[in-house]
Tab-separated table of C-alpha atoms in Angstrom:
chain	number	residue	atom	x	y	z
A	1	MET	CA	88.900	-58.000	7.649
A	2	ALA	CA	87.568	-57.819	11.022
A	3	SER	CA	84.285	-57.629	9.852
A	4	ASN	CA	84.488	-61.101	8.520
A	5	MET	CA	85.788	-62.638	11.392
A	6	PRO	CA	83.268	-64.829	13.540
A	7	ALA	CA	82.393	-62.574	16.687
A	8	PRO	CA	83.276	-64.534	20.242
A	9	GLU	CA	80.035	-65.700	21.643
A	10	ALA	CA	78.998	-64.275	25.065
A	11	ALA	CA	76.181	-65.259	27.403
A	12	PHE	CA	73.764	-62.466	27.891
A	13	ALA	CA	72.280	-62.140	31.543
A	14	PRO	CA	70.140	-59.703	33.033
A	15	GLY	CA	71.784	-56.966	34.798
A	16	HIS	CA	75.157	-57.971	32.611
A	17	PHE	CA	75.694	-55.871	29.401
A	18	GLY	CA	78.651	-56.922	27.479
A	19	GLY	CA	80.098	-59.672	29.249
A	20	ASP	CA	83.091	-58.372	31.613
A	21	ALA	CA	82.230	-54.809	30.429
A	22	ALA	CA	82.271	-53.788	34.147
A	23	GLU	CA	85.913	-54.940	34.530
A	24	ARG	CA	87.195	-52.489	31.309
A	25	THR	CA	87.869	-48.719	31.053
A	26	TRP	CA	85.530	-46.994	29.073
A	27	GLU	CA	85.738	-43.443	27.609
A	28	GLU	CA	82.835	-41.304	28.362
A	29	TRP	CA	80.805	-41.009	24.831
A	30	ASN	CA	78.944	-37.583	24.391
A	31	PRO	CA	77.180	-37.250	21.210
A	32	THR	CA	77.374	-33.730	19.426
A	33	GLU	CA	75.405	-32.124	16.391
A	34	GLU	CA	78.056	-33.629	13.934
A	35	SER	CA	77.596	-37.252	15.206
A	36	ILE	CA	73.616	-37.211	15.741
A	37	ARG	CA	71.728	-37.051	12.709
A	38	PRO	CA	68.983	-34.556	12.867
A	39	VAL	CA	65.313	-35.505	13.224
A	40	ARG	CA	62.961	-34.950	10.223
A	41	GLY	CA	59.462	-35.098	9.362
A	42	ARG	CA	56.675	-33.899	11.954
A	43	HIS	CA	57.902	-35.909	15.038
A	44	ARG	CA	59.642	-33.420	17.580
A	45	VAL	CA	60.907	-34.017	21.004
A	46	VAL	CA	59.856	-31.821	23.741
A	47	LYS	CA	62.154	-30.738	26.539
A	48	GLN	CA	63.252	-33.378	29.009
A	49	ARG	CA	62.464	-32.856	32.532
A	50	GLY	CA	65.178	-33.623	35.198
A	51	GLY	CA	67.711	-31.197	33.268
A	52	LEU	CA	68.732	-33.715	30.433
A	53	ALA	CA	70.715	-32.236	27.701
A	54	ARG	CA	69.438	-32.595	23.966
A	55	SER	CA	71.842	-35.000	22.780
A	56	SER	CA	71.212	-37.424	25.759
A	57	THR	CA	67.419	-37.050	24.958
A	58	VAL	CA	68.039	-37.908	21.377
A	59	LEU	CA	69.999	-40.938	22.272
A	60	GLY	CA	67.260	-41.869	24.564
A	61	VAL	CA	64.654	-41.764	22.219
A	62	GLY	CA	66.699	-43.665	19.503
A	63	VAL	CA	67.076	-46.513	21.916
A	64	ILE	CA	63.516	-46.472	22.805
A	65	ALA	CA	62.870	-46.678	19.235
A	66	ALA	CA	65.263	-49.449	18.509
A	67	VAL	CA	64.133	-51.388	21.446
A	68	GLY	CA	60.383	-50.753	20.692
A	69	ALA	CA	60.897	-51.652	17.064
A	70	GLY	CA	62.238	-55.184	18.269
A	71	GLY	CA	59.286	-55.808	20.259
A	72	ILE	CA	59.296	-54.853	23.985
A	73	ALA	CA	56.039	-56.522	24.484
A	74	THR	CA	57.331	-59.641	22.829
A	75	ALA	CA	60.927	-59.965	24.255
A	76	GLN	CA	59.433	-61.246	27.900
A	77	ASP	CA	58.123	-64.250	26.321
A	78	LYS	CA	60.976	-65.293	24.415
A	79	PRO	CA	64.798	-66.430	25.059
A	80	ALA	CA	67.454	-64.588	25.674
A	81	VAL	CA	69.312	-64.222	22.398
A	82	SER	CA	72.792	-63.653	22.434
A	83	ILE	CA	74.703	-60.920	20.452
A	84	SER	CA	78.174	-61.044	19.119
A	85	LEU	CA	79.930	-58.001	18.114
A	86	PRO	CA	83.147	-57.688	16.765
A	87	ASP	CA	86.028	-57.001	18.710
A	88	SER	CA	86.715	-53.710	17.604
A	89	ILE	CA	83.211	-52.369	18.593
A	90	ALA	CA	82.571	-54.502	21.757
A	91	ASP	CA	85.746	-53.363	23.552
A	92	ASN	CA	84.498	-49.634	22.676
A	93	LEU	CA	81.077	-49.911	23.968
A	94	PRO	CA	80.474	-47.841	27.122
A	95	ASP	CA	78.551	-49.065	30.083
A	96	ALA	CA	74.822	-48.950	29.314
A	97	LYS	CA	73.981	-47.684	32.813
A	98	SER	CA	76.435	-44.648	32.168
A	99	LEU	CA	74.869	-43.287	29.320
A	100	PRO	CA	73.085	-40.309	29.781
A	101	GLY	CA	69.195	-41.125	29.905
A	102	VAL	CA	69.835	-44.723	29.320
A	103	GLY	CA	70.793	-46.216	32.853
A	104	SER	CA	67.620	-45.049	34.219
A	105	LEU	CA	65.534	-46.927	31.867
A	106	ILE	CA	67.349	-50.150	32.607
A	107	SER	CA	68.468	-50.058	36.173
A	108	ASP	CA	66.461	-51.571	38.745
A	109	ASP	CA	66.369	-48.647	41.177
A	110	ALA	CA	64.970	-46.183	38.734
A	111	ASP	CA	62.379	-44.268	40.509
A	112	SER	CA	58.960	-43.318	38.935
A	113	GLU	CA	60.456	-39.621	38.655
A	114	GLY	CA	62.891	-40.715	36.039
A	115	SER	CA	60.569	-43.175	34.339
A	116	GLU	CA	57.891	-40.713	33.776
A	117	ALA	CA	60.856	-38.077	32.674
A	118	ASN	CA	62.173	-40.462	29.930
A	119	ALA	CA	58.640	-41.312	29.265
A	120	ALA	CA	57.762	-37.715	28.055
A	121	PRO	CA	59.121	-37.714	24.546
A	122	LEU	CA	56.994	-40.548	23.597
A	123	THR	CA	53.970	-38.988	24.932
A	124	ALA	CA	54.695	-35.719	23.161
A	125	THR	CA	55.609	-37.287	20.075
A	126	THR	CA	52.185	-39.359	20.047
A	127	THR	CA	50.424	-36.084	20.943
A	128	VAL	CA	51.745	-34.382	18.386
A	129	ALA	CA	50.824	-37.129	15.856
A	130	ASP	CA	47.387	-36.953	17.360
A	131	ASN	CA	47.399	-32.995	16.951
A	132	GLY	CA	48.314	-33.710	13.563
A	133	THR	CA	45.701	-36.019	12.881
A	134	ALA	CA	43.103	-33.902	14.293
A	135	GLY	CA	44.531	-30.951	12.360
A	136	ALA	CA	44.250	-32.808	9.161
A	137	GLY	CA	40.162	-33.888	10.163
A	138	GLU	CA	39.479	-30.506	11.166
A	139	ALA	CA	40.952	-29.122	7.945
A	140	LEU	CA	38.862	-31.723	5.849
A	141	ARG	CA	35.678	-30.841	7.986
A	142	ALA	CA	36.125	-27.268	7.050
A	143	ARG	CA	36.551	-27.923	3.501
A	144	ILE	CA	33.441	-29.732	3.311
A	145	LEU	CA	31.499	-27.154	5.070
A	146	GLN	CA	33.371	-24.799	2.639
A	147	GLN	CA	32.082	-26.875	-0.473
A	148	ALA	CA	28.701	-27.312	1.059
A	149	GLU	CA	28.320	-23.486	1.664
A	150	GLN	CA	29.481	-22.988	-1.927
A	151	GLN	CA	26.767	-25.321	-3.157
A	152	ARG	CA	24.272	-23.499	-1.105
A	153	ALA	CA	25.351	-20.158	-2.646
A	154	GLU	CA	25.161	-21.619	-5.903
A	155	ALA	CA	21.664	-23.186	-5.677
A	156	ASP	CA	20.851	-19.830	-3.918
A	157	ALA	CA	22.120	-17.650	-6.901
A	158	GLU	CA	20.267	-19.979	-9.416
A	159	ALA	CA	17.004	-19.700	-7.476
A	160	LYS	CA	17.197	-16.003	-7.392
A	161	ALA	CA	18.176	-15.835	-11.295
A	162	ALA	CA	15.373	-18.079	-11.976
A	163	ALA	CA	12.883	-16.092	-9.858
A	164	GLU	CA	14.153	-12.855	-11.543
A	165	LYS	CA	13.725	-14.179	-14.947
A	166	LEU	CA	10.146	-15.298	-14.192
A	167	ALA	CA	9.605	-11.936	-12.786
A	168	ALA	CA	10.854	-10.333	-16.127
A	169	GLU	CA	9.048	-12.936	-18.042
A	170	GLN	CA	5.737	-12.021	-16.057
A	171	ALA	CA	6.491	-8.109	-16.461
A	172	ALA	CA	7.154	-8.504	-20.011
A	173	ALA	CA	3.944	-10.469	-20.879
A	174	ALA	CA	1.962	-8.053	-18.334
A	175	ALA	CA	3.729	-5.272	-20.606
A	176	ALA	CA	2.518	-6.727	-23.473
A	177	GLU	CA	-0.871	-7.382	-22.508
A	178	GLN	CA	-1.066	-3.779	-21.417
A	179	GLN	CA	0.080	-2.481	-24.569
A	180	SER	CA	-2.286	-4.689	-26.444
A	181	LYS	CA	-5.172	-3.447	-24.538
A	182	ALA	CA	-4.104	0.161	-25.151
A	183	GLU	CA	-3.537	-0.294	-28.728
A	184	ALA	CA	-7.103	-2.040	-29.213
A	185	GLN	CA	-8.384	0.725	-26.867
A	186	ALA	CA	-6.687	3.335	-29.150
A	187	ALA	CA	-7.940	1.590	-32.403
A	188	GLU	CA	-11.376	1.535	-30.910
A	189	GLU	CA	-11.402	5.146	-30.094
A	190	LYS	CA	-10.146	5.920	-33.627
A	191	ARG	CA	-12.814	3.951	-35.237
A	192	LYS	CA	-15.317	5.948	-33.035
A	193	ALA	CA	-13.617	9.057	-34.168
A	194	GLU	CA	-13.790	8.119	-37.835
A	195	GLU	CA	-17.352	7.463	-37.193
A	196	ALA	CA	-18.196	10.361	-35.719
A	197	ALA	CA	-16.214	12.551	-38.023
A	198	ARG	CA	-18.262	10.658	-41.037
A	199	ALA	CA	-21.361	11.363	-39.140
A	200	ARG	CA	-20.259	15.152	-38.806
A	201	GLU	CA	-19.215	15.134	-42.569
A	202	GLU	CA	-22.957	13.802	-43.536
A	203	ALA	CA	-24.791	16.276	-41.378
A	204	GLU	CA	-22.855	18.976	-43.002
A	205	ARG	CA	-23.636	17.644	-46.423
A	206	LEU	CA	-27.492	17.191	-45.522
A	207	ALA	CA	-27.434	20.491	-43.994
A	208	LYS	CA	-26.342	22.233	-46.913
A	209	LEU	CA	-28.602	20.205	-49.260
A	210	ALA	CA	-31.423	21.044	-46.814
A	211	ALA	CA	-30.657	24.802	-47.379
A	212	SER	CA	-30.663	24.202	-51.247
A	213	TYR	CA	-33.435	21.947	-51.459
A	214	ALA	CA	-36.743	22.410	-50.152
A	215	LEU	CA	-40.110	20.237	-49.691
A	216	PRO	CA	-42.558	20.802	-53.010
A	217	THR	CA	-45.535	21.524	-50.417
A	218	SER	CA	-46.596	22.174	-46.727
A	219	SER	CA	-49.664	20.811	-44.866
A	220	TYR	CA	-49.856	17.791	-46.275
A	221	THR	CA	-50.630	14.084	-45.606
A	222	ILE	CA	-49.054	11.186	-47.442
A	223	THR	CA	-51.556	8.998	-49.045
A	224	SER	CA	-49.635	6.975	-51.564
A	225	THR	CA	-45.912	6.024	-51.986
A	226	TYR	CA	-43.805	4.951	-55.009
A	227	GLY	CA	-44.334	1.313	-56.126
A	228	GLU	CA	-47.916	0.706	-54.618
A	229	SER	CA	-49.986	-1.845	-56.682
A	230	GLY	CA	-53.515	-0.996	-57.487
A	231	SER	CA	-56.220	-0.717	-60.236
A	232	MET	CA	-56.115	2.901	-60.460
A	233	TRP	CA	-53.151	3.202	-62.225
A	234	SER	CA	-53.027	2.252	-65.846
A	235	SER	CA	-49.555	0.503	-65.417
A	236	GLY	CA	-50.557	-1.458	-62.282
A	237	GLN	CA	-48.028	0.401	-59.778
A	238	HIS	CA	-48.078	3.972	-58.447
A	239	THR	CA	-44.912	5.778	-60.301
A	240	GLY	CA	-44.808	8.422	-57.579
A	241	LEU	CA	-45.539	10.195	-54.349
A	242	ASP	CA	-48.960	11.672	-53.397
A	243	PHE	CA	-48.958	14.768	-50.899
A	244	ALA	CA	-52.738	15.343	-49.841
A	245	ALA	CA	-53.534	18.913	-49.377
A	246	PRO	CA	-56.188	21.349	-49.758
A	247	THR	CA	-56.776	23.002	-53.273
A	248	GLY	CA	-54.727	26.132	-53.710
A	249	THR	CA	-51.996	25.066	-51.211
A	250	PRO	CA	-48.868	26.496	-52.748
A	251	VAL	CA	-46.246	24.164	-54.664
A	252	LYS	CA	-42.653	25.066	-54.583
A	253	ALA	CA	-39.555	24.030	-56.389
A	254	VAL	CA	-37.456	21.540	-54.669
A	255	HIS	CA	-34.145	23.098	-56.106
A	256	GLY	CA	-32.882	25.526	-58.721
A	257	GLY	CA	-33.387	24.673	-62.192
A	258	THR	CA	-35.032	25.408	-65.517
A	259	ILE	CA	-38.982	25.214	-66.408
A	260	LYS	CA	-38.777	22.240	-68.964
A	261	SER	CA	-42.357	22.243	-69.730
A	262	ALA	CA	-45.747	23.585	-67.957
A	263	GLY	CA	-49.254	22.451	-69.435
A	264	TRP	CA	-52.111	19.666	-69.683
A	265	SER	CA	-50.761	16.039	-69.643
A	266	GLY	CA	-53.664	13.983	-69.978
A	267	SER	CA	-54.176	11.659	-66.851
A	268	TYR	CA	-51.716	14.086	-64.966
A	269	GLY	CA	-53.793	17.147	-65.570
A	270	TYR	CA	-51.804	20.097	-65.438
A	271	ARG	CA	-48.293	19.173	-64.920
A	272	ILE	CA	-45.058	21.250	-64.691
A	273	VAL	CA	-41.637	19.545	-65.407
A	274	LEU	CA	-38.705	21.038	-63.486
A	275	GLU	CA	-35.019	20.208	-64.895
A	276	LEU	CA	-32.263	20.530	-62.168
A	277	GLU	CA	-28.826	21.131	-63.122
A	278	ASP	CA	-27.505	17.282	-63.120
A	279	GLY	CA	-30.347	16.733	-65.495
A	280	THR	CA	-32.752	15.110	-62.827
A	281	GLU	CA	-36.375	15.866	-63.723
A	282	VAL	CA	-39.033	16.590	-61.053
A	283	TRP	CA	-42.689	16.441	-62.356
A	284	TYR	CA	-45.559	18.026	-60.421
A	285	ALA	CA	-48.841	16.704	-61.340
A	286	HIS	CA	-52.863	17.405	-60.795
A	287	LEU	CA	-52.094	20.893	-60.221
A	288	SER	CA	-55.298	23.708	-60.172
A	289	SER	CA	-52.913	26.201	-61.647
A	290	MET	CA	-49.496	26.961	-62.707
A	291	THR	CA	-47.388	30.164	-62.151
A	292	ALA	CA	-44.325	29.243	-63.835
A	293	SER	CA	-43.691	29.027	-67.772
A	294	ALA	CA	-41.673	26.634	-69.979
A	295	GLY	CA	-37.934	28.119	-69.978
A	296	GLN	CA	-38.195	30.155	-66.832
A	297	LYS	CA	-35.480	29.642	-64.391
A	298	VAL	CA	-36.534	29.022	-60.776
A	299	ALA	CA	-34.979	29.049	-57.460
A	300	THR	CA	-35.163	26.510	-54.381
A	301	GLY	CA	-38.604	27.215	-52.571
A	302	GLU	CA	-39.829	29.305	-55.448
A	303	THR	CA	-43.909	28.884	-56.032
A	304	ILE	CA	-44.177	27.421	-59.341
A	305	GLY	CA	-48.135	26.350	-58.934
A	306	ARG	CA	-51.172	25.070	-56.652
A	307	VAL	CA	-52.534	22.147	-55.551
A	308	GLY	CA	-55.247	20.664	-57.589
A	309	ALA	CA	-57.385	17.496	-58.409
A	310	THR	CA	-57.068	17.703	-62.258
A	311	GLY	CA	-56.562	14.782	-64.161
A	312	ASN	CA	-57.183	11.079	-63.055
A	313	VAL	CA	-57.584	11.886	-59.138
A	314	THR	CA	-60.065	11.272	-56.295
A	315	GLY	CA	-59.396	14.252	-54.635
A	316	PRO	CA	-57.159	17.372	-54.454
A	317	HIS	CA	-53.412	16.289	-53.808
A	318	LEU	CA	-49.772	16.724	-55.606
A	319	HIS	CA	-48.326	13.953	-57.386
A	320	MET	CA	-44.812	14.091	-57.410
A	321	GLU	CA	-42.578	11.628	-59.655
A	322	VAL	CA	-38.526	11.911	-60.062
A	323	HIS	CA	-36.852	10.821	-63.076
A	324	THR	CA	-33.099	10.478	-63.774
A	325	PRO	CA	-31.426	12.029	-66.798
A	326	GLY	CA	-31.927	8.554	-68.777
A	327	GLY	CA	-35.584	8.613	-68.030
A	328	SER	CA	-35.830	5.802	-65.054
A	329	GLY	CA	-38.219	6.329	-62.299
A	330	LEU	CA	-36.751	6.929	-58.724
A	331	ASP	CA	-38.782	6.824	-55.337
A	332	PRO	CA	-39.384	10.164	-54.428
A	333	MET	CA	-39.225	9.879	-50.585
A	334	ALA	CA	-36.032	8.463	-50.765
A	335	TRP	CA	-34.597	10.927	-52.989
A	336	LEU	CA	-35.965	13.723	-50.664
A	337	ARG	CA	-34.352	12.429	-47.874
A	338	ASP	CA	-30.832	11.808	-49.333
A	339	LYS	CA	-31.252	15.766	-49.839
A	340	GLY	CA	-31.454	16.120	-46.259
A	341	LEU	CA	-35.147	16.751	-46.254
A	342	THR	CA	-37.546	14.967	-43.866
A	343	VAL	CA	-40.683	13.961	-45.303
């Protein structure tokens, strides 16, 4: 086959491409869309200055890329390399100078305008690549800024949520404290109201008792109290309450009841025993006279006798004793005060 046959060697000289190519007849080669493979990717070819067709521009770019790949910079320092082509290809190769957009690149007479025009695609391609890199960097920068803004927004949202939570907790604590104070104040007011109510009830009770109880005499002076010790009393202690008053001062029933006894009673002199409805006994001793008799019912404040100095005494006075239904002695002063009376 022709592709396996050794190609004849031909010397390559500057300005002479393809041996005796200048003496041969060449057909014009015009690349078309069907014969030219489209350029893909990010690189694009800008419009040539000088009115070159698109097909010529593509061919020129291809040749430049091929030469560049082979190393234009290093080719000047290396010896010429002979290129061998099969006869079927070598005979059909056109003159390099006759190729549109290529002849000006290798011609010695190429002016600066042609060189600038043919160099434009590389510059444009490089510019597009630079613009692509710059666009990628700008996109990365924008993404980083967006992420930073998002993180700042999240941090602000977290700080805001923490501040709102703290404010809510403080408000809840303040509300709880205020509620506790209100409850304590309400409890204190309730306690005071209950105490006031109890005081009113007690006052009403004492008022009722005072209305139904009366002091045994008037114009008196307390000379001896219940439980005092002394040799004047046979038991060694005073068993009642002494109201010193002038002889003849009226003696009254402290409460409504029945005269249990009235008469002489030894060291007590003339004595009256008044039995109340609950069985309590009130003794009136040392009377000068008695106006009530045994079995008589009397009302509160009714006169039943008069102050005297009968029995074992040192002067006129009313000796009053109070005994429970069982016979035990009570403090007459405390008993009278419990009934709402002021002694």
